Amino acid sequence: MENKKQDTASALKDIISHAKEYGFVFPSSEIYDGLQAVYDYGQNGVELKNNLKMVWWKAMTMLNDNVVGIDASIFMHPLTWKASGHIDSFNDPMIDNKDSKKRYRADTLLEDRAAQYEADGQADVGKALLQKMAKTLDAGDLEAVRQIIIDENITCPVSNTANWTEVRQFNLMFSTQVGAVSEDASLIYLRPETAQGIFVNFLNVQKTGRMKVPFGIAQIGKAFRNEIVARNFIFRMREFEQMEMQFFVRPGTEMEWYAAWKEVRMKFHQAIGLPASKLKFHDHEKLAHYANAAVDIEYEFPFGFKEMEGIHSRTDFDLKAHQDLSRKKQQYFDPEINENYIPYVIETSVGADRLFLAILCNAYKEEIVGEGDQQKQRIYLNLHPAIAPIKVAVLPLVKKDGLAEKAQEINRSLKFAFNTTYDEGGAIGKRYTRQDLIGTPYCVVIDYQTMEDDTVTVRDRNTMSQERISIADLKEKLGYAVSMERIFEKLLV
Ligand code: ATP
């Protein structure tokens, strides 16, 4: 058990240092020792993240005729958060250990214990524990939550004691003031989810887009949560990005759509390269205040199976609450049944950063190559070519005899179609390694034969095999190999 813990800690550590060393993710304001749970994406990270966002965006809006996108502001009228329930109940239960002074989420302590039961072959006991926790949290009985922690003999991993404070609720929203004069300034919030920007624009989009239920609205944007315990790198951040889609349906049909979107979303994760064996559904025991069914898609991170995406059947909770508070009707007239109603909503919500982390963990490969004393370790990122930061590296074998000029010419001819890089510095093996480390799927090498017959070699990152192809075919062949189309084709079958 102890060994396993060390292995998972070092696996995550390797990924964090790789992410930093090769320009994927840096700690925020690092020269001031960083800011906890806030990170910056570097030159390769931003390309990878943009590709993930683009593939999600297109899978939603381009592949579905009835899904359109918006881009709402981070600031919203404060009443939005009253209606949505976030002011009153967007809380996490926190508990402190009096000896170590460390703070924990009470629900996480119990969830971890339940997972432990499951791992030990006592899934029923774990499930019963989660149900008990859900009941006490729903009833707002924080003393009972504390009692369960004590009865379970859960101790603080730092102090190893069970000397716990009482459990308190902690609101996760960040607030700030808007307005120049302090007396007139009013309190507003940084949005804790992007979904509400979609709900308040539901009728704007429906009317101006002449959308017919069922239809969806997609959005990608920043969200902010003052997380009690922020850890596991970019898994839990205080500033992060969400990719959410709200799908508006006729009441009574929501369970069919819930089941359909569950499948679509699972397929998406597999299409971008996450293996089925590392993905699973996890039904919620404790439903959020707005949901009548909810499931997570979990990925097996180095620290265990954890939520990457949430799929919720949100009923008419949000639109109804906005209608009540704003006194503006949020109804849709359904010409097929001649009725007015507030649509029900299925939400799919995935964190761009969590998806990024899953992709990075999955792509990171260490292997031994070569024979005998030629053996060495090779590290590479096995990223799907369509999401890799750089698709093709163009490398002249040597700089002289016109090879560099020829390589630059080829690079120029490819760079309009996809992200390329040109590198003429150092031995060719070193240059391959540089590309492997950032996950570039193809290296195009210009050698002396190129000067004679206009062919180049294309080296494949995963197999390290080389193929000779004609320059005239490069753009089309590589273009298809690195295109998002290859992902979309998998989604449509
Ligand atoms: P958790 O239980 O891990 O706190 P949640 O259930 O509160 O997550 P949702 O409100 O369902 O999360 O948000 C949808 C998605 O947004 C999550 O599946 C996750 O990918 C992402 N997300 C939520 N909180 C964070 C965070 N602090 N940092 C990074 N991503 C986050």
Coordinates of C-alpha atoms and ligand atoms in Angstrom, one line a residue:
M1 CA 0.0 0.0 0.0
E2 CA 2.8 2.4 1.1
N3 CA 4.7 1.6 -2.1
K4 CA 1.7 2.2 -4.3
K5 CA 1.3 5.6 -2.7
Q6 CA 4.9 6.5 -3.4
D7 CA 4.6 5.3 -7.0
T8 CA 1.5 7.4 -7.6
A9 CA 3.1 10.5 -6.0
S10 CA 6.2 10.1 -8.1
A11 CA 4.2 9.5 -11.3
L12 CA 2.4 12.8 -10.8
K13 CA 5.7 14.5 -9.8
D14 CA 7.3 13.3 -13.1
I15 CA 4.4 14.7 -15.0
I16 CA 4.5 18.1 -13.2
S17 CA 8.2 18.5 -13.8
H18 CA 7.9 17.4 -17.4
A19 CA 5.0 19.9 -17.9
K20 CA 7.3 22.7 -16.5
E21 CA 10.5 21.7 -18.2
Y22 CA 9.0 21.6 -21.7
G23 CA 6.8 24.6 -21.6
F24 CA 3.4 23.2 -20.9
V25 CA 2.4 24.4 -17.4
F26 CA 4.2 26.9 -15.1
P27 CA 3.2 27.8 -11.5
S28 CA 1.6 31.3 -11.6
S29 CA 3.9 34.3 -10.7
E30 CA 6.7 31.8 -10.0
I31 CA 9.3 34.5 -9.3
Y32 CA 7.3 35.4 -6.2
D33 CA 7.1 31.7 -5.2
G34 CA 3.8 31.1 -7.0
L35 CA 0.2 31.5 -6.0
Q36 CA -1.4 28.4 -4.6
A37 CA -3.8 26.5 -7.0
V38 CA -3.2 29.0 -9.9
Y39 CA -1.2 28.0 -13.0
D40 CA -0.1 29.5 -16.3
Y41 CA 0.1 27.6 -19.6
G42 CA 3.4 27.9 -21.5
Q43 CA 4.1 27.9 -25.2
N44 CA 3.3 24.2 -25.7
G45 CA 0.6 24.0 -23.1
V46 CA -1.5 26.8 -24.7
E47 CA -1.4 25.0 -28.1
L48 CA -2.4 21.7 -26.5
K49 CA -5.2 23.4 -24.5
N50 CA -6.4 25.4 -27.5
N51 CA -6.6 22.2 -29.5
L52 CA -8.6 20.5 -26.8
K53 CA -11.0 23.4 -26.6
M54 CA -11.3 23.5 -30.4
V55 CA -12.0 19.8 -30.7
W56 CA -14.7 20.0 -28.0
W57 CA -16.2 23.2 -29.6
K58 CA -16.4 21.7 -33.0
A59 CA -17.7 18.4 -31.7
M60 CA -20.5 20.3 -30.1
T61 CA -21.3 23.0 -32.5
M62 CA -20.2 21.7 -35.9
L63 CA -21.3 18.1 -35.6
N64 CA -24.6 18.9 -34.0
D65 CA -27.0 21.0 -36.1
N66 CA -29.0 21.9 -33.0
V67 CA -26.1 23.1 -30.8
V68 CA -24.8 26.7 -31.1
G69 CA -22.2 28.5 -29.0
I70 CA -22.0 31.8 -27.0
D71 CA -19.4 33.7 -25.0
A72 CA -20.9 35.3 -21.9
S73 CA -19.1 37.6 -19.5
I74 CA -17.5 36.5 -16.3
F75 CA -19.3 39.2 -14.3
M76 CA -23.0 38.8 -14.1
H77 CA -25.8 40.5 -12.2
P78 CA -25.5 39.4 -8.6
L79 CA -29.1 38.2 -8.6
T80 CA -28.1 35.5 -11.0
W81 CA -26.3 33.8 -8.2
K82 CA -29.2 34.3 -5.8
A83 CA -31.5 32.6 -8.3
S84 CA -29.1 29.8 -9.1
G85 CA -28.8 28.9 -5.4
H86 CA -25.0 29.6 -5.3
I87 CA -25.2 32.4 -2.7
D88 CA -27.2 30.2 -0.3
S89 CA -25.8 26.8 -1.0
F90 CA -22.6 26.7 -3.1
N91 CA -20.7 25.5 0.0
D92 CA -18.3 22.8 0.8
P93 CA -18.2 21.3 4.3
M94 CA -14.7 21.9 5.8
I95 CA -13.1 20.5 8.9
D96 CA -9.7 21.3 10.5
N97 CA -7.3 19.0 12.3
K98 CA -6.4 20.8 15.5
D99 CA -3.0 19.3 15.8
S100 CA -1.7 19.7 12.2
K101 CA -3.8 22.8 11.6
K102 CA -4.5 21.3 8.1
R103 CA -7.9 21.9 6.5
Y104 CA -9.9 19.2 4.7
R105 CA -13.2 18.8 2.9
A106 CA -15.3 16.6 5.2
D107 CA -17.1 15.0 2.2
T108 CA -13.7 14.2 0.5
L109 CA -12.4 12.5 3.7
L110 CA -15.5 10.3 3.6
E111 CA -15.4 9.7 -0.1
D112 CA -11.8 8.6 0.2
R113 CA -12.7 6.2 2.9
A114 CA -15.5 4.8 0.8
A115 CA -13.0 4.3 -2.1
Q116 CA -10.7 2.5 0.3
Y117 CA -13.6 0.1 1.2
E118 CA -14.2 -0.5 -2.5
A119 CA -10.6 -1.2 -3.2
D120 CA -10.6 -3.7 -0.3
G121 CA -13.5 -5.6 -1.8
Q122 CA -16.1 -4.1 0.5
A123 CA -18.0 -2.0 -2.1
D124 CA -21.3 -2.4 -0.2
V125 CA -19.8 -0.9 2.9
G126 CA -18.4 2.0 0.9
K127 CA -21.7 2.6 -0.8
A128 CA -23.6 2.6 2.5
L129 CA -21.1 5.1 3.9
L130 CA -21.7 7.5 0.9
Q131 CA -25.4 7.2 1.3
K132 CA -25.2 8.0 5.0
M133 CA -23.0 11.0 4.2
A134 CA -25.4 12.2 1.5
K135 CA -28.3 12.0 3.9
T136 CA -26.6 14.0 6.6
L137 CA -25.3 16.7 4.2
D138 CA -28.7 17.1 2.6
A139 CA -30.2 17.5 6.0
G140 CA -27.5 20.1 6.8
D141 CA -26.6 18.1 9.9
L142 CA -22.9 19.0 10.1
E143 CA -22.5 17.6 13.6
A144 CA -23.6 14.2 12.3
V145 CA -21.0 14.5 9.4
R146 CA -18.3 15.0 12.0
Q147 CA -19.5 12.0 14.0
I148 CA -19.3 9.8 10.9
I149 CA -15.7 10.9 10.4
I150 CA -14.9 10.0 14.1
D151 CA -16.8 6.7 13.9
E152 CA -14.8 5.8 10.8
N153 CA -11.7 6.6 12.8
I154 CA -10.4 8.8 10.0
T155 CA -7.2 10.5 11.0
C156 CA -5.3 13.5 9.5
P157 CA -2.5 12.1 7.3
V158 CA -0.1 14.8 8.7
S159 CA -0.6 14.5 12.4
N160 CA -2.2 11.1 12.4
T161 CA -4.7 12.2 15.0
A162 CA -8.5 12.4 15.0
N163 CA -8.5 15.7 16.9
W164 CA -11.1 17.4 14.6
T165 CA -12.8 20.8 14.8
E166 CA -16.5 21.0 14.1
V167 CA -17.6 20.9 10.4
R168 CA -18.5 24.3 8.9
Q169 CA -19.9 25.3 5.6
F170 CA -17.7 27.5 3.4
N171 CA -19.0 29.4 0.4
L172 CA -16.7 28.9 -2.7
M173 CA -17.6 32.1 -4.6
F174 CA -15.0 34.9 -5.0
S175 CA -16.5 38.3 -4.7
T176 CA -15.3 41.8 -5.6
Q177 CA -16.7 45.3 -5.7
V178 CA -17.8 47.1 -8.8
G179 CA -18.0 50.9 -9.0
A180 CA -15.5 53.6 -8.3
V181 CA -17.0 55.2 -5.2
S182 CA -16.9 52.9 -2.3
E183 CA -20.3 53.9 -0.9
D184 CA -22.0 53.2 -4.2
A185 CA -20.0 50.1 -5.0
S186 CA -21.9 46.8 -5.0
L187 CA -20.8 43.3 -4.4
I188 CA -20.4 41.1 -7.5
Y189 CA -19.0 37.6 -8.0
L190 CA -16.6 36.0 -10.3
R191 CA -18.7 33.2 -11.9
P192 CA -18.2 29.8 -10.2
E193 CA -19.6 28.1 -13.3
T194 CA -20.2 29.1 -16.9
A195 CA -23.7 27.5 -17.0
Q196 CA -25.6 30.6 -15.7
G197 CA -24.4 32.7 -18.7
I198 CA -26.1 30.2 -20.9
F199 CA -29.4 30.2 -18.9
V200 CA -29.8 33.9 -18.8
N201 CA -29.3 34.0 -22.6
F202 CA -31.6 31.1 -23.3
L203 CA -34.4 33.2 -24.8
N204 CA -32.0 35.5 -26.7
V205 CA -30.4 32.6 -28.5
Q206 CA -33.7 30.7 -28.9
K207 CA -35.4 33.7 -30.5
T208 CA -32.6 35.1 -32.6
G209 CA -31.4 31.7 -33.7
R210 CA -35.0 30.5 -34.3
M211 CA -34.0 27.4 -32.3
K212 CA -36.4 24.6 -31.8
V213 CA -36.4 22.4 -28.7
P214 CA -34.5 20.2 -28.4
F215 CA -31.4 22.4 -28.8
G216 CA -28.2 23.1 -27.0
I217 CA -26.0 26.1 -26.2
A218 CA -22.3 25.5 -25.7
Q219 CA -19.7 27.8 -24.0
I220 CA -16.1 27.7 -23.0
G221 CA -14.8 30.1 -20.4
K222 CA -13.1 30.8 -17.1
A223 CA -14.7 29.9 -13.7
F224 CA -13.5 30.7 -10.2
R225 CA -13.9 28.8 -7.0
N226 CA -12.2 29.4 -3.7
E227 CA -11.4 25.8 -3.2
I228 CA -10.8 24.8 0.4
V229 CA -8.1 22.2 -0.4
A230 CA -6.4 22.8 -3.7
R231 CA -4.0 20.0 -4.7
N232 CA -3.0 17.6 -7.4
F233 CA -1.6 20.2 -9.7
I234 CA -4.1 21.5 -12.3
F235 CA -6.8 19.0 -11.2
R236 CA -8.2 21.5 -8.6
M237 CA -7.5 25.1 -9.2
R238 CA -9.0 28.4 -8.0
E239 CA -9.1 29.8 -11.5
F240 CA -10.0 27.3 -14.2
E241 CA -11.8 26.8 -17.5
Q242 CA -15.0 25.0 -18.2
M243 CA -16.5 23.6 -21.4
E244 CA -20.2 23.4 -20.8
M245 CA -23.2 22.6 -22.9
Q246 CA -26.8 23.0 -21.8
F247 CA -29.3 21.0 -23.8
F248 CA -32.9 22.2 -23.6
V249 CA -35.5 19.5 -23.9
R250 CA -39.3 18.9 -23.6
P251 CA -40.2 18.0 -20.0
G252 CA -40.6 14.2 -19.7
T253 CA -38.0 13.5 -22.3
E254 CA -35.0 14.4 -20.2
M255 CA -34.0 10.9 -19.2
E256 CA -33.6 9.8 -22.8
W257 CA -31.4 12.8 -23.6
Y258 CA -29.4 12.2 -20.4
A259 CA -28.7 8.7 -21.5
A260 CA -27.8 9.8 -25.0
W261 CA -25.4 12.6 -23.9
K262 CA -23.7 10.2 -21.5
E263 CA -22.8 8.0 -24.4
V264 CA -21.7 10.8 -26.7
R265 CA -19.4 12.3 -24.1
M266 CA -17.8 9.0 -23.2
K267 CA -17.1 8.4 -26.9
F268 CA -15.5 11.9 -27.2
H269 CA -12.9 11.1 -24.5
Q270 CA -12.0 7.8 -26.2
A271 CA -11.8 9.5 -29.6
I272 CA -9.2 12.0 -28.4
G273 CA -7.1 9.2 -27.1
L274 CA -8.1 8.3 -23.6
P275 CA -8.3 4.4 -23.3
A276 CA -11.7 2.9 -22.3
S277 CA -10.0 1.0 -19.4
K278 CA -9.1 4.3 -17.7
L279 CA -12.5 5.9 -18.0
K280 CA -15.7 5.0 -16.1
F281 CA -19.1 6.4 -15.1
H282 CA -19.7 7.2 -11.5
D283 CA -23.3 7.9 -10.5
H284 CA -23.8 10.6 -7.9
E285 CA -25.1 9.6 -4.5
K286 CA -25.5 13.1 -3.4
L287 CA -27.3 15.1 -6.0
A288 CA -26.7 18.9 -6.4
H289 CA -29.6 21.1 -5.4
Y290 CA -30.6 21.5 -9.1
A291 CA -30.3 17.9 -10.4
N292 CA -32.6 14.9 -10.7
A293 CA -29.9 12.6 -12.1
A294 CA -26.2 13.1 -12.3
V295 CA -23.1 11.1 -13.3
D296 CA -19.4 11.8 -13.5
I297 CA -17.1 10.6 -16.2
E298 CA -14.0 9.6 -14.2
Y299 CA -10.5 9.2 -15.5
E300 CA -7.8 7.2 -13.7
F301 CA -5.3 9.9 -12.8
P302 CA -2.1 8.8 -11.0
F303 CA -4.0 9.6 -7.8
G304 CA -7.0 7.4 -8.6
F305 CA -10.2 7.5 -10.5
K306 CA -11.5 11.1 -10.2
E307 CA -14.1 13.3 -11.9
M308 CA -13.2 14.8 -15.2
E309 CA -16.7 15.6 -16.5
G310 CA -20.1 16.0 -14.9
I311 CA -23.4 15.2 -16.7
H312 CA -26.5 16.5 -15.0
S313 CA -30.1 16.4 -15.6
R314 CA -30.9 19.9 -14.2
T315 CA -34.7 19.8 -14.6
D316 CA -36.2 23.3 -15.1
F317 CA -34.5 24.4 -11.8
D318 CA -32.4 27.2 -13.3
L319 CA -34.8 28.7 -15.9
K320 CA -37.6 28.6 -13.4
A321 CA -35.6 30.2 -10.7
H322 CA -34.5 33.0 -13.1
Q323 CA -38.1 33.4 -14.2
D324 CA -39.3 33.8 -10.6
L325 CA -36.6 36.2 -9.6
S326 CA -36.4 38.4 -12.7
R327 CA -40.2 38.2 -13.4
K328 CA -39.4 37.6 -17.1
K329 CA -41.0 34.6 -18.6
Q330 CA -38.5 31.9 -19.6
Q331 CA -40.9 29.8 -21.6
Y332 CA -40.8 28.2 -25.0
F333 CA -43.8 27.7 -27.2
D334 CA -43.6 24.2 -28.7
P335 CA -45.5 24.2 -32.0
E336 CA -45.5 20.4 -32.2
I337 CA -47.7 20.0 -29.2
N338 CA -49.1 23.5 -29.1
E339 CA -47.9 24.1 -25.5
N340 CA -45.9 26.6 -23.5
Y341 CA -43.4 25.2 -21.1
I342 CA -40.1 25.9 -19.4
P343 CA -37.7 23.4 -21.0
Y344 CA -35.8 20.8 -18.9
V345 CA -32.0 20.8 -19.2
I346 CA -29.3 18.2 -19.6
E347 CA -25.9 19.7 -18.9
T348 CA -22.5 18.3 -19.9
S349 CA -19.6 20.1 -18.1
V350 CA -16.0 19.2 -18.5
G351 CA -13.0 21.1 -17.1
A352 CA -10.5 22.1 -19.8
D353 CA -7.7 21.8 -17.3
R354 CA -8.7 18.4 -16.0
L355 CA -9.0 17.1 -19.5
F356 CA -5.6 18.5 -20.2
L357 CA -4.2 16.8 -17.2
A358 CA -5.8 13.5 -18.1
I359 CA -4.4 13.8 -21.7
L360 CA -1.0 14.6 -20.4
C361 CA -0.9 11.8 -17.8
N362 CA -2.1 9.3 -20.5
A363 CA 0.4 10.6 -23.1
Y364 CA 3.5 10.5 -20.9
K365 CA 5.6 7.4 -21.8
E366 CA 8.9 6.2 -20.5
E367 CA 10.4 3.3 -22.3
I368 CA 13.7 1.5 -22.8
V369 CA 15.0 1.4 -26.3
G370 CA 18.0 -0.2 -28.0
E371 CA 19.9 -3.4 -27.3
G372 CA 22.8 -4.3 -24.9
D373 CA 24.9 -1.4 -23.9
Q374 CA 23.2 0.8 -26.5
Q375 CA 20.1 0.7 -24.2
K376 CA 18.7 4.0 -23.1
Q377 CA 15.6 5.5 -21.7
R378 CA 13.2 7.3 -24.1
I379 CA 10.5 9.7 -22.9
Y380 CA 7.8 10.9 -25.3
L381 CA 4.3 12.2 -25.3
N382 CA 1.9 9.9 -27.1
L383 CA -0.6 12.7 -28.0
H384 CA -3.2 12.2 -30.7
P385 CA -1.7 14.0 -33.7
A386 CA -4.7 16.4 -33.9
I387 CA -4.2 17.8 -30.4
A388 CA -0.3 17.8 -30.3
P389 CA 1.0 21.3 -29.9
I390 CA 3.3 21.0 -33.0
K391 CA 2.3 18.6 -35.8
V392 CA 5.5 18.5 -37.9
A393 CA 9.1 19.3 -37.3
V394 CA 11.1 20.1 -40.4
L395 CA 14.8 19.1 -40.0
P396 CA 17.6 19.4 -42.5
L397 CA 20.1 16.6 -41.9
V398 CA 22.9 19.1 -42.1
K399 CA 22.9 22.8 -42.6
K400 CA 25.3 22.9 -45.6
D401 CA 25.0 22.1 -49.3
G402 CA 21.6 23.8 -49.7
L403 CA 19.8 21.4 -47.3
A404 CA 18.8 24.1 -44.8
E405 CA 17.3 26.3 -47.6
K406 CA 15.4 23.3 -49.0
A407 CA 14.1 22.5 -45.5
Q408 CA 13.0 26.1 -44.9
E409 CA 11.2 26.1 -48.2
I410 CA 9.3 22.9 -47.2
N411 CA 8.5 24.4 -43.8
R412 CA 7.1 27.5 -45.5
S413 CA 4.9 25.4 -47.7
L414 CA 3.4 23.5 -44.7
K415 CA 3.0 26.1 -42.1
F416 CA -0.2 27.6 -43.5
A417 CA -1.9 24.2 -43.1
F418 CA -0.8 23.2 -39.5
N419 CA 1.6 24.1 -36.7
T420 CA 5.2 23.3 -37.8
T421 CA 8.6 24.0 -36.4
Y422 CA 12.0 24.3 -38.1
D423 CA 15.1 23.1 -36.2
E424 CA 18.6 22.8 -37.6
G425 CA 20.6 22.8 -34.4
G426 CA 22.5 19.7 -33.2
A427 CA 22.7 16.0 -34.0
I428 CA 19.6 14.6 -35.7
G429 CA 19.0 12.2 -32.8
K430 CA 18.9 15.1 -30.3
R431 CA 16.4 16.9 -32.5
Y432 CA 14.1 13.9 -32.6
T433 CA 14.3 13.7 -28.8
R434 CA 13.3 17.4 -28.5
Q435 CA 10.2 16.7 -30.6
D436 CA 9.4 13.5 -28.7
L437 CA 9.4 15.3 -25.4
I438 CA 6.7 17.7 -26.6
G439 CA 4.7 15.1 -28.5
T440 CA 5.3 16.1 -32.1
P441 CA 3.9 13.2 -34.2
Y442 CA 6.1 13.7 -37.3
C443 CA 9.6 14.8 -38.2
V444 CA 10.3 15.5 -41.8
V445 CA 14.0 15.1 -42.6
I446 CA 15.7 16.7 -45.6
D447 CA 18.8 14.8 -46.7
Y448 CA 21.1 14.5 -49.7
Q449 CA 18.6 12.2 -51.5
T450 CA 16.0 15.0 -51.2
M451 CA 18.3 17.2 -53.4
E452 CA 18.2 14.6 -56.1
D453 CA 14.7 13.2 -56.2
D454 CA 12.5 15.6 -54.1
T455 CA 11.7 13.0 -51.5
V456 CA 12.0 13.3 -47.7
T457 CA 11.8 10.9 -44.8
V458 CA 9.0 11.1 -42.4
R459 CA 9.7 9.7 -38.9
D460 CA 6.8 8.6 -36.8
R461 CA 7.1 9.6 -33.1
N462 CA 5.6 6.4 -31.6
T463 CA 7.2 3.7 -33.8
M464 CA 10.4 5.7 -34.6
S465 CA 10.1 4.1 -38.1
Q466 CA 10.8 6.2 -41.2
E467 CA 9.1 6.3 -44.5
R468 CA 10.3 8.0 -47.7
I469 CA 7.7 10.2 -49.4
S470 CA 7.6 12.7 -52.1
I471 CA 7.5 16.4 -51.2
A472 CA 4.5 16.9 -53.4
D473 CA 2.5 14.5 -51.2
L474 CA 3.6 15.8 -47.9
K475 CA 0.9 18.4 -47.3
E476 CA -2.0 16.1 -48.1
K477 CA -0.7 13.1 -46.3
L478 CA 0.4 14.8 -43.1
G479 CA -2.5 17.2 -43.3
Y480 CA -4.9 14.3 -43.0
A481 CA -2.9 12.5 -40.4
V482 CA -2.9 15.5 -38.1
S483 CA -6.5 16.7 -38.8
M484 CA -9.3 16.8 -36.3
E485 CA -11.4 15.2 -38.9
R486 CA -9.9 11.9 -37.8
I487 CA -11.4 12.5 -34.3
F488 CA -14.8 13.5 -35.6
E489 CA -15.0 10.4 -37.8
K490 CA -14.9 8.3 -34.7
L491 CA -17.6 10.3 -33.1
L492 CA -20.1 9.8 -35.9
V493 CA -19.9 6.0 -36.0
Ligands
ATP1 P1 -15.4 18.5 -7.6 O1 -16.4 17.5 -6.9 O2 -14.1 17.8 -8.1 O3 -15.2 19.7 -6.8 P2 -17.6 19.5 -9.0 O4 -18.5 18.3 -9.0 O5 -17.8 20.6 -8.1 O6 -16.1 19.0 -8.9 P3 -18.8 20.7 -11.3 O7 -19.4 21.8 -10.6 O8 -19.6 19.5 -11.8 O9 -17.5 20.1 -10.5 O10 -17.9 21.3 -12.5 C1 -17.8 20.6 -13.8 C2 -16.4 20.4 -14.2 O11 -15.6 21.5 -14.0 C3 -15.7 19.3 -13.3 O12 -16.0 18.0 -13.8 C4 -14.2 19.6 -13.5 O13 -13.7 19.0 -14.7 C5 -14.2 21.1 -13.6 N1 -13.8 21.7 -12.3 C6 -14.6 22.0 -11.3 N2 -13.9 22.5 -10.3 C7 -12.6 22.6 -10.7 C8 -11.4 23.1 -10.2 N3 -11.4 23.7 -8.9 N4 -10.3 23.1 -10.9 C9 -10.3 22.6 -12.2 N5 -11.4 22.1 -12.7 C10 -12.6 22.1 -12.0

